[in-house]
Amino acid sequence: MTGVFSLLPEGQPGLLVSPVFGPEPHRGAEDLARYLATGGYGPLSPRHRLLDRIAAVGLRGRGGAGFPAAVKLRAVRDAPGPPVVVANGEEGEPGSVKDRWLLRHRPHLVLDGLRLAAALTGAARGVVYLSDTPAEHAVRGALAERPAGLPVEVVRTEHTYVAGEETAVVRRVDGGPALPTAKPPRPFEAGVGGAPTLVANVETLARIAVLHACPDAAAAVAGAHLVTVSGPVGSVAALAEVPAGTHLKVLADLGGHGRAAAVLLGGLFGGLYGDGWPDLPLDHDRLNAAGGALGCGALHFLHPRDCPVAVAAEAVGYLAAQSARQCGVCVSGTGALARTLTAAARGAVAHDTTDRLRRWSGQLPGRGACGLLDAAARVVASLLAHFPGRIETHRGAACPACADAASEDGRRFTVPVP
């Protein structure tokens, strides 16, 4: 069961609600007439003014890293050569649905943001990058009816965890496989066809479009987040737009997860968080300070009947299965973490299991070409930090909640697009 909710104050423009048509979430793809009525595709004021506004309100990218959007735009603008702008709609996190929802239901909002990003950087070519069939149909329909302007092509990819990593995006748009490459150069230096390239998450672009249409609400628009909330299989999942600083307890209650014992933050990137999770605010800096990470805004709540060892084993097992298999350290590292956690979940805990997991989770981050290895290490490190001794309780016999642990398909975390 899924739903779409806006928790924004009444009258505040957002991505799930329209400034003109009120709080009812869009059903089906928004057409051009409706989008124009909200102020979409408006004339561009001097481009430095919009870029200064984006910087002033501190808009961060919504793809996972939370990098300042204005810094990225300026880097592409200032690089030598004609830039390319890419709307990245390939969300590899199984627990996130926001990007596909936007492409399916508000394609004009994303295309308008892409148009504005092109104007801000001086790009003359745009790309929408995705793997979702309904999203592709909606985008192609919107492209057919939008005002003439930036040439935009749609590039399809296979749905994998690493396909949305920015160098993998560039590689696929150039006709290769959607696999990460070594850095440097970064895409802003040499991306698609060797040109400086902006790879921007579709929510980031959508927020730029709303910032342009509703300058008086710029700070609120930049601070709000699309969040995917989920819990055990069969429970309520929700896509919600919420103001900055909203506490996780509010979001848990929204999906009926108020009794949760822990939360997996940021999809599979932000790690597990135990005691004190209800008071965590939805904010990049404060979550980082607390040892977590917002990532793509996906929150998976663990109920008291869930064992964090089983959840960690399935998360790391999924990541190991999704490895691009290009970096030996990633293949061996994620494999070792996954095998050791799965064995522990089944009761096979050796005298040095915890020590090995602690050592690996500290040594592996930063050694792969993309963030997958870092995500696996962070899940393990956070399990040990927030649930000390929990591995040892499995010595000799698996707990009932761990009986089915080790699925590599991400089923526990997968949320259907509402």
XYZ file of C-alpha atoms in Angstrom:
418
model
C 0.000 0.000 0.000
C 1.405 3.396 -0.960
C 0.317 7.011 -0.802
C 1.432 10.502 -1.751
C 1.324 13.234 0.885
C 2.349 16.850 1.261
C 3.147 18.115 4.744
C 4.018 21.592 3.488
C 2.161 24.553 5.006
C -0.973 25.500 3.101
C -0.206 27.788 0.179
C 3.468 26.875 -0.058
C 4.474 25.718 -3.553
C 5.977 22.275 -3.794
C 6.645 19.364 -6.106
C 3.692 17.221 -5.058
C 1.291 20.177 -5.012
C 0.680 22.992 -7.435
C 0.805 26.694 -6.501
C -2.444 27.143 -8.441
C -4.337 23.888 -8.092
C -3.846 23.296 -4.403
C -2.891 20.301 -2.280
C -4.346 17.465 -4.389
C -1.399 15.431 -5.720
C -1.245 15.104 -9.501
C -2.947 12.050 -11.001
C -1.381 10.996 -14.258
C 1.088 13.144 -16.140
C 0.547 16.889 -15.806
C -0.159 18.363 -19.252
C 1.280 21.544 -20.716
C -1.813 23.695 -20.154
C -1.904 22.872 -16.470
C 1.816 23.446 -16.066
C 1.713 26.794 -17.850
C -1.094 27.859 -15.520
C 1.283 27.446 -12.550
C 3.812 29.835 -14.086
C 5.876 27.150 -15.761
C 8.276 27.838 -18.631
C 8.338 31.516 -17.657
C 10.786 33.931 -19.271
C 14.265 33.810 -17.798
C 15.403 36.896 -15.934
C 19.145 37.673 -16.061
C 20.675 34.279 -15.427
C 23.000 35.490 -12.679
C 19.937 36.492 -10.653
C 18.502 32.951 -10.552
C 21.929 31.458 -9.887
C 22.498 33.909 -7.032
C 19.090 32.956 -5.621
C 19.947 29.250 -5.768
C 23.193 29.968 -3.917
C 21.568 32.273 -1.361
C 18.952 29.722 -0.278
C 21.508 26.919 -0.174
C 19.787 24.500 -2.536
C 21.523 21.130 -2.376
C 21.460 18.327 -4.904
C 18.903 15.630 -4.194
C 20.730 12.688 -5.738
C 22.295 11.599 -2.459
C 25.498 13.540 -1.799
C 23.759 16.851 -1.020
C 26.352 18.902 -2.913
C 25.519 22.638 -3.246
C 23.663 23.071 -6.543
C 25.018 26.544 -7.275
C 28.631 25.362 -6.964
C 27.984 22.564 -9.458
C 26.202 24.897 -11.897
C 29.019 27.442 -11.759
C 31.689 24.772 -12.250
C 30.013 23.605 -15.459
C 29.407 27.172 -16.625
C 33.035 28.143 -16.093
C 34.607 25.055 -17.684
C 35.954 25.493 -21.230
C 33.728 24.318 -24.083
C 29.958 24.110 -24.701
C 28.306 22.225 -21.790
C 25.725 19.440 -21.728
C 22.993 19.152 -19.066
C 21.573 15.797 -17.969
C 18.430 15.169 -15.907
C 19.341 12.035 -13.948
C 16.172 10.058 -13.250
C 17.787 6.692 -12.632
C 17.307 6.072 -8.906
C 19.162 2.909 -8.024
C 18.102 2.861 -4.381
C 15.348 0.204 -4.088
C 13.655 2.176 -1.305
C 13.289 5.435 -3.262
C 10.461 6.383 -5.653
C 10.635 10.174 -5.820
C 12.465 10.538 -9.129
C 10.251 8.115 -11.010
C 7.168 9.765 -9.510
C 8.295 13.183 -10.728
C 9.060 11.924 -14.222
C 5.739 10.068 -14.432
C 3.532 12.803 -12.988
C 5.360 16.129 -13.382
C 7.574 15.747 -16.460
C 7.156 19.406 -17.455
C 8.508 20.505 -14.080
C 11.671 18.462 -14.660
C 12.031 19.639 -18.262
C 11.586 23.247 -17.158
C 14.352 22.773 -14.596
C 16.540 21.258 -17.302
C 15.831 24.286 -19.518
C 16.840 26.638 -16.718
C 19.990 24.641 -15.920
C 20.956 24.897 -19.595
C 20.429 28.657 -19.519
C 22.492 29.000 -16.332
C 25.413 26.985 -17.700
C 25.243 27.978 -21.373
C 24.420 24.444 -22.519
C 22.865 23.827 -25.927
C 22.090 20.123 -25.428
C 19.941 18.363 -22.851
C 19.448 14.719 -21.935
C 16.869 12.934 -19.785
C 18.373 9.714 -18.437
C 16.069 7.000 -17.068
C 15.150 3.317 -16.985
C 11.461 3.440 -16.041
C 9.025 2.757 -18.921
C 6.048 4.813 -17.619
C 8.443 7.687 -16.900
C 9.825 7.480 -20.424
C 6.312 7.650 -21.930
C 5.450 10.691 -19.794
C 8.680 12.503 -20.672
C 8.352 11.845 -24.389
C 4.764 13.102 -24.264
C 5.850 16.268 -22.467
C 8.699 16.835 -24.931
C 6.241 16.641 -27.821
C 4.075 19.455 -26.430
C 6.540 21.735 -24.612
C 7.560 25.138 -25.991
C 10.401 25.042 -28.509
C 13.841 25.568 -27.055
C 16.609 23.359 -25.725
C 17.082 20.178 -27.811
C 16.520 17.248 -25.439
C 17.024 13.546 -26.048
C 15.917 10.629 -23.887
C 18.535 7.995 -23.063
C 17.362 4.683 -21.645
C 19.479 2.532 -19.341
C 19.155 -0.710 -17.413
C 17.966 -0.357 -13.823
C 20.883 -1.107 -11.492
C 22.196 0.371 -8.254
C 25.211 1.979 -9.924
C 23.541 3.166 -13.156
C 22.701 6.566 -11.647
C 26.256 7.340 -10.505
C 27.315 10.412 -12.478
C 30.230 8.861 -14.362
C 28.070 5.840 -15.202
C 25.471 8.263 -16.580
C 28.066 9.905 -18.808
C 29.370 6.551 -19.996
C 25.873 5.339 -20.940
C 24.879 8.596 -22.686
C 28.060 8.212 -24.750
C 26.868 4.765 -25.850
C 28.735 2.580 -23.382
C 27.627 0.515 -20.382
C 26.162 2.267 -17.335
C 29.198 1.587 -15.163
C 31.245 4.067 -13.115
C 34.651 5.239 -14.284
C 37.681 6.401 -12.346
C 37.834 10.034 -11.276
C 39.279 12.525 -12.183
C 38.107 13.854 -14.517
C 34.712 14.628 -13.054
C 31.797 15.144 -15.454
C 31.879 18.917 -14.893
C 35.407 18.833 -16.329
C 34.946 16.274 -19.117
C 31.661 14.458 -19.403
C 29.384 13.599 -22.332
C 31.460 13.627 -25.517
C 34.293 15.193 -23.530
C 32.222 18.329 -22.844
C 31.699 19.824 -19.372
C 28.529 18.145 -18.156
C 26.005 18.866 -15.434
C 24.489 15.615 -14.153
C 21.609 16.788 -11.962
C 19.043 14.727 -10.100
C 15.498 15.317 -11.358
C 14.295 16.567 -7.959
C 17.093 19.135 -7.962
C 15.960 20.374 -11.390
C 12.318 20.410 -10.315
C 13.203 22.590 -7.322
C 15.099 24.988 -9.582
C 11.955 25.318 -11.707
C 9.795 26.097 -8.663
C 12.405 28.546 -7.327
C 12.207 30.366 -10.664
C 8.392 30.458 -10.747
C 7.949 31.306 -7.042
C 10.893 33.478 -5.930
C 9.107 34.676 -2.781
C 9.058 31.097 -1.462
C 12.633 30.290 -2.475
C 13.963 29.394 0.984
C 11.065 27.073 1.772
C 11.248 25.396 -1.638
C 14.993 24.802 -1.304
C 14.640 23.406 2.211
C 11.801 20.968 1.563
C 12.513 17.342 0.681
C 10.765 14.501 -1.080
C 11.016 11.499 1.240
C 10.121 7.849 0.641
C 8.925 6.206 3.846
C 8.690 2.416 4.160
C 8.737 -0.389 6.705
C 8.285 -4.161 6.799
C 6.926 -5.829 3.669
C 3.163 -5.304 3.468
C 3.123 -2.134 5.554
C 2.187 1.334 4.350
C 4.757 3.133 2.196
C 4.513 6.807 1.330
C 6.080 9.512 -0.784
C 5.904 12.751 1.172
C 7.092 16.309 0.697
C 8.103 17.768 4.029
C 9.638 21.005 5.322
C 13.277 21.129 6.346
C 13.901 20.011 9.905
C 10.862 17.716 10.151
C 11.562 15.075 12.772
C 11.648 11.444 11.740
C 8.935 10.627 14.274
C 6.469 12.669 12.195
C 7.341 10.679 9.088
C 7.204 7.360 10.911
C 3.729 8.152 12.220
C 2.643 9.046 8.694
C 3.245 5.463 7.597
C 2.152 3.809 10.816
C 5.732 3.093 11.903
C 5.698 5.052 15.160
C 6.674 1.977 17.197
C 9.775 1.353 15.087
C 12.919 0.363 16.948
C 15.346 1.775 14.405
C 15.620 3.310 10.944
C 17.788 2.703 7.901
C 18.643 6.171 6.626
C 19.164 7.485 3.107
C 18.244 4.294 1.286
C 21.218 1.971 1.771
C 23.681 4.838 2.089
C 23.018 6.453 5.460
C 23.361 3.486 7.772
C 21.284 2.173 10.656
C 20.238 4.359 13.568
C 18.837 2.982 16.823
C 17.954 4.766 20.078
C 17.077 8.412 19.567
C 15.940 8.095 15.962
C 12.548 9.838 16.562
C 14.322 13.114 17.374
C 16.516 13.135 14.264
C 15.678 16.070 11.980
C 15.435 15.878 8.200
C 18.514 17.973 7.569
C 21.813 17.113 5.863
C 24.119 18.796 8.355
C 22.359 17.658 11.508
C 22.021 14.063 10.287
C 25.712 14.024 9.385
C 26.561 15.393 12.813
C 24.542 12.552 14.351
C 26.515 9.991 12.340
C 23.838 9.360 9.716
C 23.140 10.661 6.237
C 20.018 11.815 4.394
C 21.147 10.424 1.039
C 18.259 10.192 -1.416
C 15.690 10.729 1.333
C 14.553 7.094 1.628
C 13.719 5.993 5.179
C 13.134 2.329 6.036
C 11.781 1.797 9.557
C 12.586 -1.354 11.524
C 9.838 -2.559 13.825
C 10.558 -4.341 17.116
C 10.093 -7.726 15.413
C 12.823 -6.895 12.873
C 16.389 -7.866 13.697
C 18.974 -5.260 12.658
C 21.443 -8.050 11.846
C 19.030 -9.474 9.275
C 18.358 -6.017 7.821
C 22.079 -5.285 7.562
C 22.744 -8.689 5.993
C 20.103 -8.113 3.325
C 21.259 -4.558 2.638
C 24.899 -5.573 2.216
C 23.919 -8.700 0.286
C 21.982 -6.564 -2.167
C 24.886 -4.156 -2.555
C 27.319 -7.014 -3.125
C 25.051 -8.424 -5.848
C 24.782 -4.976 -7.461
C 28.540 -4.337 -7.580
C 29.737 -3.214 -11.015
C 32.508 -5.800 -10.561
C 35.120 -3.395 -11.932
C 37.059 -2.813 -8.700
C 38.655 -5.828 -7.051
C 38.448 -4.204 -3.635
C 34.689 -3.698 -4.059
C 34.051 -7.263 -5.205
C 36.111 -8.774 -2.403
C 35.087 -6.225 0.221
C 31.321 -6.289 -0.276
C 31.466 -10.056 -0.709
C 33.315 -10.555 2.565
C 30.947 -8.257 4.448
C 27.880 -9.949 2.971
C 29.082 -13.501 3.625
C 30.099 -12.718 7.204
C 26.834 -10.952 8.040
C 24.746 -13.708 6.445
C 26.632 -16.356 8.402
C 26.115 -14.370 11.599
C 22.393 -14.023 10.894
C 22.233 -17.808 10.646
C 24.035 -18.324 13.928
C 27.549 -18.953 12.601
C 29.395 -16.383 14.707
C 33.108 -16.987 15.129
C 35.195 -15.627 17.974
C 36.526 -12.833 15.715
C 33.407 -12.049 13.641
C 32.752 -8.669 15.234
C 36.409 -7.669 15.080
C 36.652 -8.556 11.396
C 33.499 -6.620 10.554
C 34.742 -3.610 12.502
C 38.137 -3.693 10.812
C 36.709 -4.062 7.281
C 34.075 -1.365 7.746
C 36.826 1.051 8.755
C 39.291 0.144 6.006
C 37.047 -0.095 2.925
C 35.439 3.375 2.543
C 36.893 5.496 -0.247
C 38.582 2.635 -2.068
C 36.017 1.986 -4.825
C 35.245 3.924 -8.010
C 31.732 4.758 -6.757
C 29.861 4.941 -3.465
C 28.582 1.342 -3.373
C 31.462 0.037 -1.271
C 31.138 3.009 1.074
C 27.431 2.274 1.530
C 28.092 -1.362 2.445
C 30.800 -0.384 4.927
C 28.571 2.258 6.494
C 25.712 -0.212 7.044
C 28.094 -2.526 8.898
C 29.786 0.235 10.908
C 26.439 1.659 11.997
C 25.143 -1.801 12.957
C 28.127 -2.241 15.270
C 27.838 1.298 16.662
C 24.111 1.397 17.323
C 23.565 -2.253 18.213
C 26.729 -3.235 20.123
C 26.828 -6.890 21.070
C 23.932 -7.784 18.761
C 26.128 -9.962 16.555
C 27.233 -11.942 19.608
C 23.624 -12.727 20.571
C 23.439 -14.833 17.395
C 26.314 -17.090 18.387
C 25.225 -20.705 18.037
C 21.661 -20.072 16.849
C 19.900 -17.648 14.525
C 17.111 -15.571 15.949
C 13.680 -16.194 14.351
C 13.720 -12.782 12.639
C 16.903 -13.755 10.805
C 15.604 -17.011 9.381
C 15.148 -15.635 5.869
C 18.012 -13.147 5.866
C 20.331 -13.013 2.852
C 17.985 -12.060 0.023
C 20.028 -10.327 -2.679
C 17.111 -8.853 -4.626
C 16.431 -5.875 -2.341
C 12.857 -7.067 -1.817
C 12.797 -5.989 1.834
C 13.526 -2.390 0.829
C 11.648 -2.121 -2.493
C 8.761 0.368 -2.670
C 6.259 0.517 -5.577
C 5.828 3.881 -7.292
C 2.472 5.367 -6.212
